[in-house]
XYZ file of N, CA, C and O in Angstrom:
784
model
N 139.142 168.015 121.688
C 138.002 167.147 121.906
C 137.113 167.050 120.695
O 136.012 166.509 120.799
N 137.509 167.515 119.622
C 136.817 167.520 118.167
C 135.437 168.836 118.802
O 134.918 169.252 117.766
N 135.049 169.240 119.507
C 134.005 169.780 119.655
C 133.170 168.909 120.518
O 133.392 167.736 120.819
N 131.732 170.001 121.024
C 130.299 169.289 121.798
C 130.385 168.552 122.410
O 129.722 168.775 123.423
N 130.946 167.522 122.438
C 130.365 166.405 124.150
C 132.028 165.744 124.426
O 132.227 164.876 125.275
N 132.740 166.117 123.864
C 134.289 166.358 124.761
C 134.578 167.261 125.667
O 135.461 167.056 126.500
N 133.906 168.323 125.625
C 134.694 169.380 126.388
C 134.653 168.793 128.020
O 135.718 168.974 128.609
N 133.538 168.097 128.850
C 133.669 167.354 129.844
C 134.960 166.523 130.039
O 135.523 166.798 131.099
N 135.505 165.683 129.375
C 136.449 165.162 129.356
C 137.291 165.514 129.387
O 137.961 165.238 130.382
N 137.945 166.462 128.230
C 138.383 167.369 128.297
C 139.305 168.005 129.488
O 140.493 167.810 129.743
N 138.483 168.709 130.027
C 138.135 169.585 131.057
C 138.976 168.463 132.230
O 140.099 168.635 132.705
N 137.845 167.077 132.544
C 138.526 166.004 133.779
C 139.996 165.969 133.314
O 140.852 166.258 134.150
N 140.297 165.707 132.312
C 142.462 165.834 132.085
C 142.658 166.867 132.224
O 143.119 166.986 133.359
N 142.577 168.127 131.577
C 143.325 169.345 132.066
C 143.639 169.885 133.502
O 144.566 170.510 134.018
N 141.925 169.130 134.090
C 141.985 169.720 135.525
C 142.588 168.620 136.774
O 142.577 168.913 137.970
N 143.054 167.441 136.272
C 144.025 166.803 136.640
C 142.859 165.538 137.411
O 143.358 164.527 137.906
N 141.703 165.693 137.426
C 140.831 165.032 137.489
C 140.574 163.202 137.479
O 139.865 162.326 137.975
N 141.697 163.411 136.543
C 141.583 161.764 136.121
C 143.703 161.511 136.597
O 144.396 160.573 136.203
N 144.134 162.591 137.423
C 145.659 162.207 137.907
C 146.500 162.783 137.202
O 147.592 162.981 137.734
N 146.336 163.167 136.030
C 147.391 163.132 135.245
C 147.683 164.835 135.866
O 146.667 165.444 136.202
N 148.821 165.448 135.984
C 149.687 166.590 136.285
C 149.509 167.722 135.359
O 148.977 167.533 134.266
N 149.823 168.612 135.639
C 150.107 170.020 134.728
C 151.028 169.829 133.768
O 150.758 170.167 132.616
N 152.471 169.160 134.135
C 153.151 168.743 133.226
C 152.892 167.789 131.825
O 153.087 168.051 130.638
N 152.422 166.698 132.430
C 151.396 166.014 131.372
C 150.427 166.575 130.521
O 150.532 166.323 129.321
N 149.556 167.245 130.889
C 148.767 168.156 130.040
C 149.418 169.028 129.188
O 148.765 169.013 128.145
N 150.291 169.727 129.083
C 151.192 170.925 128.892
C 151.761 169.665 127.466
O 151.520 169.948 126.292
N 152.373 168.570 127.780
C 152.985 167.908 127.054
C 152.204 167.431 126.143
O 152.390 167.850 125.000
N 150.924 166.251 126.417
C 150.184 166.583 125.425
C 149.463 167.661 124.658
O 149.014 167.380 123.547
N 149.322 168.808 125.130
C 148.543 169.446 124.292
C 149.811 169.710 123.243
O 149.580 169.678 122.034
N 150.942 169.930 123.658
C 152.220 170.188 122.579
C 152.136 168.501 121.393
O 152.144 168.378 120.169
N 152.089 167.840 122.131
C 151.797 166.282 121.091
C 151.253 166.638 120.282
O 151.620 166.599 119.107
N 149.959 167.198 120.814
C 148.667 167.087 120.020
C 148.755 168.057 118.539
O 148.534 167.827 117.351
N 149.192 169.222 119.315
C 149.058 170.349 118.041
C 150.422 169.634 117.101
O 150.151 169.664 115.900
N 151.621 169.093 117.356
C 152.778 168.342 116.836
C 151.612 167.375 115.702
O 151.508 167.417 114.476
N 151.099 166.812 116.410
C 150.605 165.282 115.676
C 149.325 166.148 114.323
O 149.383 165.960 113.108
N 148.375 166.988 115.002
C 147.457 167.578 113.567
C 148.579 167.764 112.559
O 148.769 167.026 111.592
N 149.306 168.834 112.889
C 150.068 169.104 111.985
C 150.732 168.123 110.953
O 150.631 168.261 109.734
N 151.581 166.884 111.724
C 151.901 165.808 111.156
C 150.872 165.299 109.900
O 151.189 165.027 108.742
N 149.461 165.262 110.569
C 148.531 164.287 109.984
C 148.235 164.842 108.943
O 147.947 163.977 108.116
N 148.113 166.280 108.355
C 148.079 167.125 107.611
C 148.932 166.924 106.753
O 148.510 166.645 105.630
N 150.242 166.986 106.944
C 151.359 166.929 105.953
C 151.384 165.333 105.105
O 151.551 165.032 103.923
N 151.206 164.766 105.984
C 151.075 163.032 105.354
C 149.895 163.092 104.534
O 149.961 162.768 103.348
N 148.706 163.520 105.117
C 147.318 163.067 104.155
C 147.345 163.764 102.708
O 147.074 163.381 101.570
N 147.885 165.193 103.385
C 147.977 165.881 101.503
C 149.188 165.090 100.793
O 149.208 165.139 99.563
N 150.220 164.352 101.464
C 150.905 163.924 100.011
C 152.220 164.735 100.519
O 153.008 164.965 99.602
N 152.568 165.160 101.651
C 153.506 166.538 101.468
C 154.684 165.648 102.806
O 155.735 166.010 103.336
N 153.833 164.386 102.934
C 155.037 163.633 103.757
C 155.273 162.994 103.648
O 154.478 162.480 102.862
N 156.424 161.956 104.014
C 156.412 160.183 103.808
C 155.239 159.280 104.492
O 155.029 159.201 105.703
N 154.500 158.600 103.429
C 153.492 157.659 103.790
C 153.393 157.078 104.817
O 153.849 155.935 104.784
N 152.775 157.552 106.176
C 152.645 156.371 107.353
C 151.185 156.799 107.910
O 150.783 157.675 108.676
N 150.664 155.899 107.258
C 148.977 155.789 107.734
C 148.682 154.813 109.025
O 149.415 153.827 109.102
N 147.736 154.976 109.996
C 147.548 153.320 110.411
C 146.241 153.541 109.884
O 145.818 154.697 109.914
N 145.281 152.328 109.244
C 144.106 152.455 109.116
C 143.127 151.704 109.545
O 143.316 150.488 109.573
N 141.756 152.293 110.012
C 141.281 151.403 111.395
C 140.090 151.104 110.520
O 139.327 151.957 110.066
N 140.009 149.715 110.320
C 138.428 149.359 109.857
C 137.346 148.343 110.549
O 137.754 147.422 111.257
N 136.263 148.502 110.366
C 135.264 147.864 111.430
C 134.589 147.082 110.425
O 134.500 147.372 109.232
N 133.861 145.502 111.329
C 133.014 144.615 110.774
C 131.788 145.782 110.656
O 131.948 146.748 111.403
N 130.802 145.793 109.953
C 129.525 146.314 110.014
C 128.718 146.194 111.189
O 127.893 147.077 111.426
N 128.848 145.236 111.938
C 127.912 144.574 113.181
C 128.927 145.087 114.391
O 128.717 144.688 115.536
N 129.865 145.847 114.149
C 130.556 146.642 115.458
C 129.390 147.719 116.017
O 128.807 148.605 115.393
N 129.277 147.345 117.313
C 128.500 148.711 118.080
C 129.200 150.434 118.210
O 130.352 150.701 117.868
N 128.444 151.209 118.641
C 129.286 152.069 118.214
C 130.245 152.499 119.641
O 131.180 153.297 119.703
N 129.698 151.745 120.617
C 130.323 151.774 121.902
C 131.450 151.117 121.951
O 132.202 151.430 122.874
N 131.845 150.165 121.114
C 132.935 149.362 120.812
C 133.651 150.459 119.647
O 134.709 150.996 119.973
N 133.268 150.655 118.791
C 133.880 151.565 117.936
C 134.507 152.817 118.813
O 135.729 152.959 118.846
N 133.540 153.815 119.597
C 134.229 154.947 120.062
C 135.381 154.151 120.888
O 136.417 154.711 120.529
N 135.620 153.446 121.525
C 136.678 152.955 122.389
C 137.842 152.282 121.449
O 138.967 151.989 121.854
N 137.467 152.138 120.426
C 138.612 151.715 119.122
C 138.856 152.858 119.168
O 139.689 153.291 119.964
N 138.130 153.704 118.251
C 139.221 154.938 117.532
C 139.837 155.846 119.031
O 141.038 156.113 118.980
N 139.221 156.220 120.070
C 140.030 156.912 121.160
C 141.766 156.326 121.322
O 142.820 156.936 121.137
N 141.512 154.952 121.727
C 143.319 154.306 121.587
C 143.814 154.074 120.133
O 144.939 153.651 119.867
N 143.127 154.305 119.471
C 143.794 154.002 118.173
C 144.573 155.501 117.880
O 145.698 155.607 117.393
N 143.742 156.561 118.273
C 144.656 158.123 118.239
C 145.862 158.027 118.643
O 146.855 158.122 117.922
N 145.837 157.709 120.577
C 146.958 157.479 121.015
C 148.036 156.412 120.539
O 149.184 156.224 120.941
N 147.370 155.838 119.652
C 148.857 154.963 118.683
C 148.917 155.239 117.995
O 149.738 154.580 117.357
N 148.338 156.316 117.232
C 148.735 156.644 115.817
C 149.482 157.900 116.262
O 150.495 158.157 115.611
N 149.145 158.761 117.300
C 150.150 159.802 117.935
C 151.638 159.361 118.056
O 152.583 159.814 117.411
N 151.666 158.245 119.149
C 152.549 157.196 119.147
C 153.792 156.978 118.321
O 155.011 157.136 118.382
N 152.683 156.456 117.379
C 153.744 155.483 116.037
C 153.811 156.984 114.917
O 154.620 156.833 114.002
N 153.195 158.112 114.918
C 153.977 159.097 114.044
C 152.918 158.617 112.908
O 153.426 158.826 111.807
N 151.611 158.040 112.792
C 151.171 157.678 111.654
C 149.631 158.874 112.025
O 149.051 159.160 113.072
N 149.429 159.312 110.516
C 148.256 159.339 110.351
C 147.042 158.428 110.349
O 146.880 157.501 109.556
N 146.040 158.852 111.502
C 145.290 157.540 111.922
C 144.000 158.183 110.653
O 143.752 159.363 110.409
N 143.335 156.883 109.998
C 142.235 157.257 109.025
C 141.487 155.921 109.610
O 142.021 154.971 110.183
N 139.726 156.167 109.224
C 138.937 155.401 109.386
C 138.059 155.132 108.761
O 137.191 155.921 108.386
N 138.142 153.428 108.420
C 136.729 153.233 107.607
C 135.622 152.882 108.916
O 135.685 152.069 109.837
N 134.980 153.521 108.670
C 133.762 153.813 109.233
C 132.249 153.137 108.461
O 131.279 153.839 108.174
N 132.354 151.345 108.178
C 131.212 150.857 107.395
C 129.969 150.868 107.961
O 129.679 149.921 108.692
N 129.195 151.716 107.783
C 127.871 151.967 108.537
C 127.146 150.672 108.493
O 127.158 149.975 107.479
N 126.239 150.194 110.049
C 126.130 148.853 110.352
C 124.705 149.022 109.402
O 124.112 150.095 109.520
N 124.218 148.129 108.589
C 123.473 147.256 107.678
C 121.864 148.093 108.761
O 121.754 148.057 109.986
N 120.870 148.745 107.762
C 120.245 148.930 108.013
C 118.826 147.680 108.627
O 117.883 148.044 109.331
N 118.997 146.549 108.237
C 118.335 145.778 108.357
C 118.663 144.697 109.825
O 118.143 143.674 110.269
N 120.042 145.762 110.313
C 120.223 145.084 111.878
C 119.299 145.535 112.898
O 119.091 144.956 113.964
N 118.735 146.653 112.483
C 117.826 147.357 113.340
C 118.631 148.769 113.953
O 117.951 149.768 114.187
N 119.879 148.778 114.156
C 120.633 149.740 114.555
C 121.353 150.137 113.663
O 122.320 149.436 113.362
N 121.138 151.250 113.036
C 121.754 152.418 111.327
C 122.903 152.985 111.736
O 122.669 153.928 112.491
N 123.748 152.848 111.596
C 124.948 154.204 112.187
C 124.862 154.824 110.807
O 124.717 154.297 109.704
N 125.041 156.591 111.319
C 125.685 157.159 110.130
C 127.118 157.113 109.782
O 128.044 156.577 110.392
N 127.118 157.868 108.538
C 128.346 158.029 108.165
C 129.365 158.790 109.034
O 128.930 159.712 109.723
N 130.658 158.500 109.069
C 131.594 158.767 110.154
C 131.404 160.719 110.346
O 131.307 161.312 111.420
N 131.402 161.180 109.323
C 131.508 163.120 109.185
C 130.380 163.374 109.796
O 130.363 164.466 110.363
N 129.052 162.489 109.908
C 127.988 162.762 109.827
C 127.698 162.764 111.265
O 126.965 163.616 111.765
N 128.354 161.664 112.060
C 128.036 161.677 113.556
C 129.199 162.020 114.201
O 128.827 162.403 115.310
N 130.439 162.105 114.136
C 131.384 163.238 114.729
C 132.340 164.287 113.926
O 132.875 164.322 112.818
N 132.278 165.002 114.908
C 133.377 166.545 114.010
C 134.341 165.939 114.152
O 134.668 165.100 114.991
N 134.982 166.489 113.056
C 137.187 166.250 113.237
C 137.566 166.497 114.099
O 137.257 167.511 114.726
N 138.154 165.886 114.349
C 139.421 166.442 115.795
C 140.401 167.147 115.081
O 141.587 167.323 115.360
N 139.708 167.542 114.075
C 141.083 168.754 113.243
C 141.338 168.499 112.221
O 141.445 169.366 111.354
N 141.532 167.132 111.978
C 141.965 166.329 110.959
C 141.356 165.685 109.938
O 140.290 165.239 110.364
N 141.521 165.409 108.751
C 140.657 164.883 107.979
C 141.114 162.728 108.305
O 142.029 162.025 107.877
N 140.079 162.470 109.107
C 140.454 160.632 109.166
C 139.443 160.080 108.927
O 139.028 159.198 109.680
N 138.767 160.462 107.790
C 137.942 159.705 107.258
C 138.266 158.866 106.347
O 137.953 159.343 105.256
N 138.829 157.655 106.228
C 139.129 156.852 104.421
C 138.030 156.666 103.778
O 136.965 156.145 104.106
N 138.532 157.324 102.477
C 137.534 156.885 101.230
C 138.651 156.264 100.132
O 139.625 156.979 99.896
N 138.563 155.138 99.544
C 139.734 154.847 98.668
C 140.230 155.821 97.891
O 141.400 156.202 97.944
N 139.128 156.390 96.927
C 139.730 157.096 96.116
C 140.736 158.659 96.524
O 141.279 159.376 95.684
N 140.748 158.823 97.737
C 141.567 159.804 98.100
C 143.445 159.478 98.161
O 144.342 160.313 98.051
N 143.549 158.197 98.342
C 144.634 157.712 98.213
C 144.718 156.945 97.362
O 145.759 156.375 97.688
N 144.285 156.326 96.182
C 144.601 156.125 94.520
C 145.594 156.661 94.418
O 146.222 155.862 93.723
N 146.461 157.753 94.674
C 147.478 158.302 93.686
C 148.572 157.215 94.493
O 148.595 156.910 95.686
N 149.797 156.591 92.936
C 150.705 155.937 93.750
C 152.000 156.856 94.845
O 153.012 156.281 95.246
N 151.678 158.341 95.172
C 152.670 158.599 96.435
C 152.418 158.404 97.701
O 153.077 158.680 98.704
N 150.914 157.660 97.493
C 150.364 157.117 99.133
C 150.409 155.658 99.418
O 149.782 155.021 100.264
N 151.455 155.180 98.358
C 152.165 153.719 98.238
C 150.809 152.514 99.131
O 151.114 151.585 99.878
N 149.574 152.864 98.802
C 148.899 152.048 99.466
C 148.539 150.607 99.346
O 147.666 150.020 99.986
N 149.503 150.016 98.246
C 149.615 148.933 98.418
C 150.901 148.064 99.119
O 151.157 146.868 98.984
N 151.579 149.038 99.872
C 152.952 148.560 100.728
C 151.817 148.747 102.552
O 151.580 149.678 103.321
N 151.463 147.358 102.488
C 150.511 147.063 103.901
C 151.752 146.236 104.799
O 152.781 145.707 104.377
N 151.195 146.355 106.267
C 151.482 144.733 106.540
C 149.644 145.561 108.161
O 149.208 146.621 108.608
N 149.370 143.863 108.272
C 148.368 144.498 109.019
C 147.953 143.234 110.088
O 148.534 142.168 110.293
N 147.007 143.660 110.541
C 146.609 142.544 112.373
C 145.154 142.936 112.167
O 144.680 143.906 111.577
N 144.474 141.760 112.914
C 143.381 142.139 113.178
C 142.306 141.086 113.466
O 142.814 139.965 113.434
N 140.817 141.058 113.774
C 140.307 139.823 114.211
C 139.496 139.750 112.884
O 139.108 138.647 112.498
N 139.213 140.917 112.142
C 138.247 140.350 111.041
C 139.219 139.543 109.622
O 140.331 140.058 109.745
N 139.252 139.047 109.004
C 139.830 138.694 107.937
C 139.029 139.184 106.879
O 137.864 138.963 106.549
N 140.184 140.103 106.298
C 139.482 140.704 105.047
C 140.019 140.491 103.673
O 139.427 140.229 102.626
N 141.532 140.701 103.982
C 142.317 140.348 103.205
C 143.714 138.975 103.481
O 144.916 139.224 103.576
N 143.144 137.745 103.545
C 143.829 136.687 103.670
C 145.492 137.162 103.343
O 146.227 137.139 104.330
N 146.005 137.511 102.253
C 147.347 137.632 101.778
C 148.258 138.910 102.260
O 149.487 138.933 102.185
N 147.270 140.183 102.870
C 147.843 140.748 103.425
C 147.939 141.099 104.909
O 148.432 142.138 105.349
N 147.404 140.099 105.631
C 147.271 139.981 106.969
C 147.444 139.014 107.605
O 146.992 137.880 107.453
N 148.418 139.614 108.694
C 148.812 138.133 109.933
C 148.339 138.486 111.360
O 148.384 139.641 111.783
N 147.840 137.344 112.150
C 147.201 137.490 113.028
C 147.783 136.587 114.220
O 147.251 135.616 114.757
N 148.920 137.131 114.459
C 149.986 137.111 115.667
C 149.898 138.160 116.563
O 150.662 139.126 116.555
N 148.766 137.954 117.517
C 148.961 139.429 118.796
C 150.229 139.712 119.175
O 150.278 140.941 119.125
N 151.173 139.350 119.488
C 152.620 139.601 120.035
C 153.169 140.048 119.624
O 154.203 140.460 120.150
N 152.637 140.404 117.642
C 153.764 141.287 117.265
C 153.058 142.657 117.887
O 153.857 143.549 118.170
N 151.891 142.880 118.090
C 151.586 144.128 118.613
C 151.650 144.870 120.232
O 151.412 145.963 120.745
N 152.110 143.568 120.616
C 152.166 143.348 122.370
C 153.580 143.530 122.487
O 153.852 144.177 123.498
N 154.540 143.203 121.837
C 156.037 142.513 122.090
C 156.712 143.852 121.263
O 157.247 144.806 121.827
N 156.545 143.671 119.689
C 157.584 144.150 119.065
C 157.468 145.720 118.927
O 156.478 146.309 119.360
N 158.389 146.299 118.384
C 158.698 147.651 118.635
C 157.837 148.081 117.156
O 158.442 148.074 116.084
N 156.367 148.450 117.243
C 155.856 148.851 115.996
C 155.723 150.355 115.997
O 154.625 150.686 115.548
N 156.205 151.001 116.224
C 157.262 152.322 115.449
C 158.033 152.029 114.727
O 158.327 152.888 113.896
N 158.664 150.860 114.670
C 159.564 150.884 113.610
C 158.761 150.526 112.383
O 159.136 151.355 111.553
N 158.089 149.944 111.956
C 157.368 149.365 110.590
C 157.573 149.946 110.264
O 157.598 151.044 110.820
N 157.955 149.709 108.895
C 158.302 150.687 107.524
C 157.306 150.581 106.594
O 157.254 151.427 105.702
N 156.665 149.871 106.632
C 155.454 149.940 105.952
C 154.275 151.137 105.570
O 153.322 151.135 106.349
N 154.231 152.018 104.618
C 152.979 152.747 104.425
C 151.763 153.101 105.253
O 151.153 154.071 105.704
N 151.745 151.610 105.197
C 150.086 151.341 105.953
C 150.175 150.211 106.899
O 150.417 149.020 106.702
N 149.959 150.780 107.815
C 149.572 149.946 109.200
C 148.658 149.454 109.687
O 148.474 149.701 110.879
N 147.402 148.267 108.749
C 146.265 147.827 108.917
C 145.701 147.029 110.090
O 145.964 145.886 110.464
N 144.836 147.962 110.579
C 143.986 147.468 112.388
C 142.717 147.419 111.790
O 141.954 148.284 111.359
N 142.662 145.663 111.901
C 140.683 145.559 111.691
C 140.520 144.961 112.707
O 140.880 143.785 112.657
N 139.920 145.466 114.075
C 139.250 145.412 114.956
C 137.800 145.594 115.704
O 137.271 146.659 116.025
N 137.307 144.272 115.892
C 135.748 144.547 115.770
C 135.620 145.091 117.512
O 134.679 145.711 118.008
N 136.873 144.630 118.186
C 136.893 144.861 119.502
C 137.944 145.877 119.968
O 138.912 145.957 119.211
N 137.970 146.758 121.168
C 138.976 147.519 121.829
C 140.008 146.731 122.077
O 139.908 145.825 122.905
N 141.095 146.955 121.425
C 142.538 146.075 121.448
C 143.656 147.101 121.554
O 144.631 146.564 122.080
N 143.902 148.503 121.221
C 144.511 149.511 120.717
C 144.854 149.915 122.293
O 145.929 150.404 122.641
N 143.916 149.668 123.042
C 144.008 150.291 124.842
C 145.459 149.204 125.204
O 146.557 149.653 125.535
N 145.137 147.707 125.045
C 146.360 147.171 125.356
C 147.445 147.424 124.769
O 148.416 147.258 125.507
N 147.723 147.812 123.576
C 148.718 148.338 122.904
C 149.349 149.011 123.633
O 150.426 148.491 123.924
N 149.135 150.128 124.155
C 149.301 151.476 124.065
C 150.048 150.865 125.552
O 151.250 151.100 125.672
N 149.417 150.166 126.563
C 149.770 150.335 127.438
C 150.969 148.591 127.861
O 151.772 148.282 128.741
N 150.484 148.036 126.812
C 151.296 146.808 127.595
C 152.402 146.740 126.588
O 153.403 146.049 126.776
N 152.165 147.624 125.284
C 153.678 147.099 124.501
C 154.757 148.447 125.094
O 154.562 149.655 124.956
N 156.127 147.628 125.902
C 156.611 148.753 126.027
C 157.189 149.551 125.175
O 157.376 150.701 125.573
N 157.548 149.266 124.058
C 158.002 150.391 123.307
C 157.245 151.671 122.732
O 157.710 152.599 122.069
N 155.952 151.454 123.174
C 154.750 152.316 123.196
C 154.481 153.303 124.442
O 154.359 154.527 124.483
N 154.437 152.322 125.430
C 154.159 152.662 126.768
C 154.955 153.572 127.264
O 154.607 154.647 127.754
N 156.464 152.996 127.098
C 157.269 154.630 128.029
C 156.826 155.820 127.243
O 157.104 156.879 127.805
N 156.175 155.944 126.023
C 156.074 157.091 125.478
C 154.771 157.591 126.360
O 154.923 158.534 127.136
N 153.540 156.970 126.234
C 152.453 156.936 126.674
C 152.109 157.797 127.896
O 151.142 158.547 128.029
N 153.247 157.496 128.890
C 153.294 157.511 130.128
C 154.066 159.400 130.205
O 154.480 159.968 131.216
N 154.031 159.836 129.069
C 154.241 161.358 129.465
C 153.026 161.665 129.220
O 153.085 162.845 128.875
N 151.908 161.318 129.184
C 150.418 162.066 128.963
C 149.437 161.439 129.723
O 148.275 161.827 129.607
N 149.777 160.336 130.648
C 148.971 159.606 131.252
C 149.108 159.260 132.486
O 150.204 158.796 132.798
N 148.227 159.361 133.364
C 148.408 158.721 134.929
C 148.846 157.578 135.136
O 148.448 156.539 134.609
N 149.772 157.721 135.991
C 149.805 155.946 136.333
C 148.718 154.726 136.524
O 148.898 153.523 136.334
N 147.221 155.596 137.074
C 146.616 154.862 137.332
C 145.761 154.953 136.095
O 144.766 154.247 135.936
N 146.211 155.910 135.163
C 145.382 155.793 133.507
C 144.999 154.370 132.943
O 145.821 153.485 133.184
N 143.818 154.001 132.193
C 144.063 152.854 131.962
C 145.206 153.110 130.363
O 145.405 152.150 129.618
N 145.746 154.310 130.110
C 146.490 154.242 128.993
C 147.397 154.207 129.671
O 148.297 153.405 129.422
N 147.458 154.911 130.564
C 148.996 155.066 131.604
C 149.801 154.152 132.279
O 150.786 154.542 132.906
């Protein structure tokens, strides 16, 4: 639960609260400690490059944001990628300041904070993208066909970097309506989960 105001949550899955079984729990927590580990080996450089990276318009709330990065875990668990986040703190002059991402939550273990210069070196091949999303940031490296994220089997991308700019929760349908996602999904989740 990264720490402090997870452990409630927490707690509702383990204790089967929200449906999900002993078995399920047992399985994710094995995911889970599987996937830090993973995310570790990729971010230092010590694995083959598979990032997904999640970036936000500035004018994203942060209630929209926490509900991005939560399904964005479960697809980056998923798809075997290290999930990282730009985290652009919203424009002080909106009236609402977010801090910086370290600043308002602990790691969930992992370092998923993006800063460019941490991946500058060329073994984090970060210019081999392909990416989706509603903001347009980069015209030439982004297509904005939902179906490939609904339909096609994106575990397979071979791509480095797996770019999600989402100003809205989209990562929840992923998870649950693309099936090549979903049968996985469905060992950590209730049927009546909305991931499940």
């Amino acid at each position: 639960d990264g720490g402090g105001g997870g452990g409630g949550a927490r707690h509702a899955y383990a204790s089967g609260e929200c449906g999900t079984s002993a078995a399920q729990h047992d399985a994710f927590e094995h995911a889970w400690a599987e996937y830090v580990a993973l995310h570790g080996r990729i971010v230092r450089g010590d694995a083959e490059p598979r990032f997904l990276h999640v970036a936000f318009n500035p004018t994203a709330d942060v209630h929209a944001r926490l509900k991005v990065i939560a399904s964005a875990c479960v697809a980056a668990m998923l798809m075997r990628r290290a999930l990282v986040v730009s985290w652009v703190p919203t424009p002080i002059e909106s009236g609402l300041e977010h801090r910086a991402l370290p600043e308002l939550l602990r790691s969930p273990g992992f370092d998923w904070w993006y800063q460019p210069h941490k991946y500058a070196d060329e073994r984090y091949r970060r210019f081999n993208v392909s990416g989706f999303g509603q903001e347009r940031a980069e015209p030439a490296l982004f297509s904005y066909e939902p179906h490939e994220l609904l339909c096609d089997d994106v575990r397979a991308d071979a791509t480095a970097w797996l770019e999600l700019h989402w100003k809205f929760d989209a990562f929840g349908a992923v998870v649950y309506h693309n099936a090549h996602v979903h049968a996985l999904a469905r060992r950590w989740f209730a049927a009546g989960d909305v991931l499940g």
